[in-house]
Short mmCIF file of C-alpha atoms in Angstrom, two decimals:
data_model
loop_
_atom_site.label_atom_id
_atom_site.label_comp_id
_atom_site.label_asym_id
_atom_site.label_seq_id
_atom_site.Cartn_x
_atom_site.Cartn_y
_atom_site.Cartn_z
CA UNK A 1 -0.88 -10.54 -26.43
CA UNK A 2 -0.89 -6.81 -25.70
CA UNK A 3 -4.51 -7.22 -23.76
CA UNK A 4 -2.74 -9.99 -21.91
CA UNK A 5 -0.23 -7.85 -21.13
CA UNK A 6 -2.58 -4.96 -20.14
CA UNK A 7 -4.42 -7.42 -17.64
CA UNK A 8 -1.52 -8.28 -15.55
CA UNK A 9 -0.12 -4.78 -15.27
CA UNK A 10 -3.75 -3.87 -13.94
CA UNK A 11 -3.66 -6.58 -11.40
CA UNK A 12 -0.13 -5.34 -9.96
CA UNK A 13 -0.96 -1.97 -10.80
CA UNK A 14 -3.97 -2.19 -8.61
CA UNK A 15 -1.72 -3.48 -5.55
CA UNK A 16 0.72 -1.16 -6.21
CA UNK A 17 -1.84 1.36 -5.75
CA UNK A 18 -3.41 0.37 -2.47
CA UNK A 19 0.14 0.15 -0.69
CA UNK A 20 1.25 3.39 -2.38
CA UNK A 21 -1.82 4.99 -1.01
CA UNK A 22 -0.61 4.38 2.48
CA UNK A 23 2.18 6.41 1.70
CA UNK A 24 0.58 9.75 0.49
CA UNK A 25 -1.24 9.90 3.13
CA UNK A 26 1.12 9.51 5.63
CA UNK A 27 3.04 12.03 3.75
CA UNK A 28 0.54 14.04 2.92
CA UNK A 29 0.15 14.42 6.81
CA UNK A 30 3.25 14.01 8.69
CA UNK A 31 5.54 15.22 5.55
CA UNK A 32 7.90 11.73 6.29
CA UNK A 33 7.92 8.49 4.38
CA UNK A 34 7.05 5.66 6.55
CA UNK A 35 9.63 2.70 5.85
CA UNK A 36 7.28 0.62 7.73
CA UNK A 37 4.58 0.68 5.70
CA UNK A 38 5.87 -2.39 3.41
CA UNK A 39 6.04 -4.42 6.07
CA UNK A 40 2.89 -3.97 7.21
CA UNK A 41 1.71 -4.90 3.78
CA UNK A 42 3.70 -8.09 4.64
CA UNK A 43 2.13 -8.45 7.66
CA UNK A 44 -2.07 -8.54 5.69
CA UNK A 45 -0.28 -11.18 3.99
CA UNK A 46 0.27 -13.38 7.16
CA UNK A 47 -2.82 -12.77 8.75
CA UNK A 48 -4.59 -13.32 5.33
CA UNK A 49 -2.25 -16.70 5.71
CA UNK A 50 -3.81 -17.39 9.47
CA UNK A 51 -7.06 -16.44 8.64
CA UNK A 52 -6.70 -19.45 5.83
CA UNK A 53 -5.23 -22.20 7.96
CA UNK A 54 -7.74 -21.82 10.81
CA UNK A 55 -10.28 -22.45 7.93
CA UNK A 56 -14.07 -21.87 7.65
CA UNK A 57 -13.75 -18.21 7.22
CA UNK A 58 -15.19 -16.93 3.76
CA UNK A 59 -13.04 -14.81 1.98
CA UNK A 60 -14.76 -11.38 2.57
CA UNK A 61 -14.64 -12.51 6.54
CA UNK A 62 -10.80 -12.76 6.02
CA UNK A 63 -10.57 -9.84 3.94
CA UNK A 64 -12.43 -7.41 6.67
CA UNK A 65 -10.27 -9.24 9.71
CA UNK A 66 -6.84 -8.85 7.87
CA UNK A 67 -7.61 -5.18 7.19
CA UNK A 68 -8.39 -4.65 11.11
CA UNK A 69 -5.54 -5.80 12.23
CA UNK A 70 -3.12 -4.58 10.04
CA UNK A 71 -5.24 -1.01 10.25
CA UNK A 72 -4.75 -1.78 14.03
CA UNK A 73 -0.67 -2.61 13.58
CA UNK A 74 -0.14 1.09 11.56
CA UNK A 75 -2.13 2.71 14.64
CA UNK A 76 0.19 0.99 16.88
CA UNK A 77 3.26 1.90 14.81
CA UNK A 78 2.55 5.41 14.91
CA UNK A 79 1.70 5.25 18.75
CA UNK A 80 4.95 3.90 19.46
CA UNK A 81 7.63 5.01 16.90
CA UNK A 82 6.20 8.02 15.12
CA UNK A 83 4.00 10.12 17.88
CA UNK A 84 6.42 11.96 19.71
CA UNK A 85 8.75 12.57 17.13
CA UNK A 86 6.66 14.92 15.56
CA UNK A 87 8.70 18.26 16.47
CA UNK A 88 12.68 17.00 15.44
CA UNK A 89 14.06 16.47 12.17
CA UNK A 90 12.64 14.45 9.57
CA UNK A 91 15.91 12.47 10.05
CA UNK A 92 15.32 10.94 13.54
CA UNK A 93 11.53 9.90 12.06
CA UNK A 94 13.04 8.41 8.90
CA UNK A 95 15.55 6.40 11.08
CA UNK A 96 12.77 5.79 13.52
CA UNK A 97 10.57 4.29 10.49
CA UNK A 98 13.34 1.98 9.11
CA UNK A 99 14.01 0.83 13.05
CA UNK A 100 10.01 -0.39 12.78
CA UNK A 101 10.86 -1.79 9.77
CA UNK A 102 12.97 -3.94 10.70
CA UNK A 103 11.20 -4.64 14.38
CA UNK A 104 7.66 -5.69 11.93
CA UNK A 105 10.45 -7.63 9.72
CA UNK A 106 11.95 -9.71 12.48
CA UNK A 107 8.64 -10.12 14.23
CA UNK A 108 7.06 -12.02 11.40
CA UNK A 109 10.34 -14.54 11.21
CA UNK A 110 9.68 -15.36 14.79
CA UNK A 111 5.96 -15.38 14.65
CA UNK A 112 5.09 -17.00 11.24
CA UNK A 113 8.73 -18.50 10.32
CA UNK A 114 11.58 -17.81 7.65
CA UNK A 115 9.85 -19.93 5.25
CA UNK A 116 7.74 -19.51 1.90
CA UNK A 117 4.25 -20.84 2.90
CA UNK A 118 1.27 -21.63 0.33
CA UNK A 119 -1.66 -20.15 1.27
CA UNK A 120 -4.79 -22.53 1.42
CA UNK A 121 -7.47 -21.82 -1.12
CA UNK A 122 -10.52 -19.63 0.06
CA UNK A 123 -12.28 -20.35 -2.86
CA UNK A 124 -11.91 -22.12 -6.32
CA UNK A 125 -9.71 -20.94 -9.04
CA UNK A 126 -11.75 -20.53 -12.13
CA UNK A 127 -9.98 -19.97 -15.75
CA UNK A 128 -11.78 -17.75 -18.39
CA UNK A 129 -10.27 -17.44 -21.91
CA UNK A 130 -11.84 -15.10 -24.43
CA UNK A 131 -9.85 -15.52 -28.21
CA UNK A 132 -5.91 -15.38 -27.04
CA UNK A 133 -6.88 -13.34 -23.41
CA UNK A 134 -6.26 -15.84 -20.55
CA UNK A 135 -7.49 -14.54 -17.19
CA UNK A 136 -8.66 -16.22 -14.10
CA UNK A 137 -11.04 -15.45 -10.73
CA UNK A 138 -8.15 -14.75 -8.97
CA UNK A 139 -7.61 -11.81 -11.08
CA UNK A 140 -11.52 -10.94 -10.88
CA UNK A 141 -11.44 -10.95 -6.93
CA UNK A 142 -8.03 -8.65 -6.70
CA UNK A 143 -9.13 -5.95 -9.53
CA UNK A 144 -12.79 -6.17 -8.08
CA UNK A 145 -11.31 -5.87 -4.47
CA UNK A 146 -8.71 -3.08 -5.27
CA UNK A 147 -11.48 -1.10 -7.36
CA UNK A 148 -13.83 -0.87 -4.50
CA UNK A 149 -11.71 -0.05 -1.96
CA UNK A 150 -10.22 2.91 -3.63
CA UNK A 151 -13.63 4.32 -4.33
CA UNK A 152 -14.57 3.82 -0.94
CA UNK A 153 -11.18 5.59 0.23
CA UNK A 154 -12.10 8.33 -2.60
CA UNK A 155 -15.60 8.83 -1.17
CA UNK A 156 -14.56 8.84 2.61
CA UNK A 157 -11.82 11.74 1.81
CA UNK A 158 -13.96 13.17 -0.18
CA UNK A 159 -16.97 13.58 1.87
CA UNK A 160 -17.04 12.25 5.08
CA UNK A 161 -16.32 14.68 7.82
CA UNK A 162 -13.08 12.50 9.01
CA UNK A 163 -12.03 12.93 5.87
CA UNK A 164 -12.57 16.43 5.54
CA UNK A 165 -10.39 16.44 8.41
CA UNK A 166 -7.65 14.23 7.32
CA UNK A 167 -7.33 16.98 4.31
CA UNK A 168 -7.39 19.98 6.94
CA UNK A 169 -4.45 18.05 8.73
CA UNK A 170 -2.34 17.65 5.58
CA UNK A 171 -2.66 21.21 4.87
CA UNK A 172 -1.63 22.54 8.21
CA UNK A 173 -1.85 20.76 11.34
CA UNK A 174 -1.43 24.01 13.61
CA UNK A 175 -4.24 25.24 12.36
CA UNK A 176 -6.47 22.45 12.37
CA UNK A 177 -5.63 21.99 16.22
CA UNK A 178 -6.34 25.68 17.15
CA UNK A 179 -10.33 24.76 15.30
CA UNK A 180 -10.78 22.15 17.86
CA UNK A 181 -9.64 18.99 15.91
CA UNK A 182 -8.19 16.19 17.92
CA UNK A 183 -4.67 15.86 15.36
CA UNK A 184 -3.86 13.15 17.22
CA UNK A 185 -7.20 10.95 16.16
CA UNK A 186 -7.04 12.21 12.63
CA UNK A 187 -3.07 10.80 12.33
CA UNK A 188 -4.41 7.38 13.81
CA UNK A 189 -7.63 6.79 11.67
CA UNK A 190 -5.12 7.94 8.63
CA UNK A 191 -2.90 5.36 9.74
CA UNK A 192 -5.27 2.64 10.17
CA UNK A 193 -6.67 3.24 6.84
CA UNK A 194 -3.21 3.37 4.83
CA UNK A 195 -2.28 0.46 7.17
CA UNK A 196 -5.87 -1.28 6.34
CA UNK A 197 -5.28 -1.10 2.59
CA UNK A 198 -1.97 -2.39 2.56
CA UNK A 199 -3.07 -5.75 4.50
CA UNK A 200 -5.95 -6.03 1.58
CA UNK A 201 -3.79 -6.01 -1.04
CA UNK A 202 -0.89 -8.59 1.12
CA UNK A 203 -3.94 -10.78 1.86
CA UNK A 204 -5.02 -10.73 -2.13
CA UNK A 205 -1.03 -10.93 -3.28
CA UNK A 206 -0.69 -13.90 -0.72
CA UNK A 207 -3.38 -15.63 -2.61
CA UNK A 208 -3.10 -14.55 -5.75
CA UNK A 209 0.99 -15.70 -6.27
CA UNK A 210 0.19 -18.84 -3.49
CA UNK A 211 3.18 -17.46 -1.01
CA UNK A 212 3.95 -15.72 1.78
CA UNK A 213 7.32 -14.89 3.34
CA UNK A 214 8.31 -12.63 6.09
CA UNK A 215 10.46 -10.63 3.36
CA UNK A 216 7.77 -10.21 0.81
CA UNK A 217 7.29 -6.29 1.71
CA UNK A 218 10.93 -4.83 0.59
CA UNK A 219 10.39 -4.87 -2.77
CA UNK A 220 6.66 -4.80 -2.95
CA UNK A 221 7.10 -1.17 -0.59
CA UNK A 222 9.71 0.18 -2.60
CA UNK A 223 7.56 -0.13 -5.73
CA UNK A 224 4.84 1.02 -3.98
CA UNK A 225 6.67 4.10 -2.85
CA UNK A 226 8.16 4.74 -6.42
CA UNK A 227 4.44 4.54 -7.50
CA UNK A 228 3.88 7.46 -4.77
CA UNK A 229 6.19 9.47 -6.21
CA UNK A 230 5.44 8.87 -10.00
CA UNK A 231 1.62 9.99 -9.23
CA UNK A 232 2.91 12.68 -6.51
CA UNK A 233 3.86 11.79 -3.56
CA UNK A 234 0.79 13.49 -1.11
CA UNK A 235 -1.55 12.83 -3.57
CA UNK A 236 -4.39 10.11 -3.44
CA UNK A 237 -5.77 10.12 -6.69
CA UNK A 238 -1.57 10.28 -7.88
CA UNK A 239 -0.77 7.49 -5.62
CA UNK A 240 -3.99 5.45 -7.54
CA UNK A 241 -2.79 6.74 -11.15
CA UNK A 242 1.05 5.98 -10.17
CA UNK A 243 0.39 2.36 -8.78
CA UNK A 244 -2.02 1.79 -12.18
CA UNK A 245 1.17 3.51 -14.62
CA UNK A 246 4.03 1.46 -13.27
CA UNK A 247 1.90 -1.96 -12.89
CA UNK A 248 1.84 -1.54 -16.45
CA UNK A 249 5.30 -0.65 -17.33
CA UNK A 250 6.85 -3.72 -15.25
CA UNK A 251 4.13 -6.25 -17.07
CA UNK A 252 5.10 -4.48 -20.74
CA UNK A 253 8.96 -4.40 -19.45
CA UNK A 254 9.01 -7.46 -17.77
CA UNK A 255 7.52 -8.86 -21.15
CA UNK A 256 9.72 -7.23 -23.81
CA UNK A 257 12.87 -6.97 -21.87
CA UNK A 258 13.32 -10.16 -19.29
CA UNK A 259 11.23 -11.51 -16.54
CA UNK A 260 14.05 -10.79 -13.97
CA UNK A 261 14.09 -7.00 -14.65
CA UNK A 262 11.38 -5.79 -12.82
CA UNK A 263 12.56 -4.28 -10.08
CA UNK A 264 15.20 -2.18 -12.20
CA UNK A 265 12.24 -0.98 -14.29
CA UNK A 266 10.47 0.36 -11.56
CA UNK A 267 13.87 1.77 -9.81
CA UNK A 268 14.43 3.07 -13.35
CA UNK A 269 11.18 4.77 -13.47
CA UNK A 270 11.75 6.24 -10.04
CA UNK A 271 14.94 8.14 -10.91
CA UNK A 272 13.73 9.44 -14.48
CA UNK A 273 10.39 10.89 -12.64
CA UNK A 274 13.21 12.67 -9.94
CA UNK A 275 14.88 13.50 -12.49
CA UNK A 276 12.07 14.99 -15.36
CA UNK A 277 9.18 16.01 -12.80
CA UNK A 278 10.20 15.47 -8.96
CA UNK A 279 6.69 16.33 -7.72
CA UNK A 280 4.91 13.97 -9.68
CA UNK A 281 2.11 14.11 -12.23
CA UNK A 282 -0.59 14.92 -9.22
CA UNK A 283 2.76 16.46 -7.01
CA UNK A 284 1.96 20.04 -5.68
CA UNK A 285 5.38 22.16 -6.32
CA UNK A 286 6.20 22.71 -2.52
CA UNK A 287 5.23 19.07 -1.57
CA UNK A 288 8.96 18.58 -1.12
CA UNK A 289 9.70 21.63 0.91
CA UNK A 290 9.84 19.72 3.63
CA UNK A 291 11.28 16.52 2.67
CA UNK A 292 12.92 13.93 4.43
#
């Protein structure tokens, strides 16, 4: 029971993770939170749902296509609604990000409709059951999925020279421009990859709970976001730990207390780590000195 348990916190833990890293790094470099960002985790969902209906694509085609065009969408979102709001309050931004949130919202309705749609099978669903553990591919594909990518994002930041770069930004963008950097590029390649990850794990949530709908990135960003901020909101390696933490207190809570309380657990979660530790377990202590 309790490894059963374990297993499906891990599997929302991991998507947690990869949307909540689109938020640290977008605040780690711009110091706003982009309300946009769960939508375009909605939108990796439809094209993952496009990609499935046109048929004939293998899943790791679908997988590389989704991420390009919602890494493409963030780039775009940034372009237009974030790029010259870079010198006014973190106010206007914050109302600029909810506008795009809405825009990306009301898009999908009119592109893919204001229906739930099942998303057509890329591959077989195999079931695996070791003494009272139940688990199935599905689960395989999104923890083996989720895994790589965030060692891949760990590596590029790590020690790749855009990387390096994206790093210089978040510590002070002045600076970084005045040793030749083009701040501009650096803000749209961290875009495209926060953007990139989130359509991954839509695409993989799509499949793995058979349904999309154009409203399925509310909730999904807000626990996302609360994952940010448990791990430290700026942090990548927090927004990993935070998304892995609170995937596993909604699947115990969820378990022990009722299957319609997990949003208020991860809400709950959110206001006892404002209240206890506001920077988060990764959190530098002036990450909020500029705050929204």
């Amino acid at each position: 029971m309790i490894l059963q348990i374990i297993v499906n916190g891990l599997t929302l833990g991991c998507t947690y993770a990869l949307i909540a890293l689109g938020y640290s790094m977008v605040y780690g470099s711009l110091r706003f939170i982009n309300f946009a960002h769960g939508d375009v985790y909605m939108w990796g969902a439809c094209f993952g749902l496009i990609f499935a209906r046109i048929g004939n694509i293998p899943f790791p085609v679908a997988l590389i296509l989704t991420m390009i065009c919602t890494g493409l969408l963030g780039v775009t979102v940034e372009f237009l609604a974030y790029r010259r709001l870079r010198n006014v309050p973190r106010v206007v931004v914050t109302a600029s990000a909810l506008g795009a949130s809405i825009v990306l919202s009301n898009l999908a309705r009119v592109v893919v409709g204001a229906e739930t749609y099942a998303v057509p099978a890329f591959f077989e669903t195999k079931y695996y059951t070791v003494g009272n553990l139940v688990f199935n591919s599905l689960q395989f594909v999104l923890l083996g999925c989720s895994i790589v990518l965030m060692i891949v994002l760990n590596w590029f930041i790590s020690k790749s020279k855009y990387g390096k770069a994206i790093r210089a930004t978040s510590e002070n963008m002045d600076v970084t421009n005045l040793m030749g950097i083009n701040t501009n590029l650096i803000i749209s390649i961290t875009f495209f990859i926060g953007s990139a990850l989130a359509g991954a794990a839509g695409l993989l949530i799509g499949i793995y709970y058979d349904a999309v709908y154009s409203t399925m990135g509310y909730m999904a960003g807000m626990k996302a976001f609360t994952s940010a901020i448990l791990g430290g909101i700026g942090s990548i390696p927090g927004a990993m730990l935070g998304g892995l933490i609170l995937g596993q207190i909604e699947s115990f809570g969820t378990t022990y207390i009722s299957s319609s309380m997990g949003p208020a657990i991860a809400f709950a979660v959110l206001i006892v780590v404002l209240l206890v530790k506001p920077t988060g377990l990764f959190g530098a202590e002036d990450v909020h000195s500029n705050r929204v």
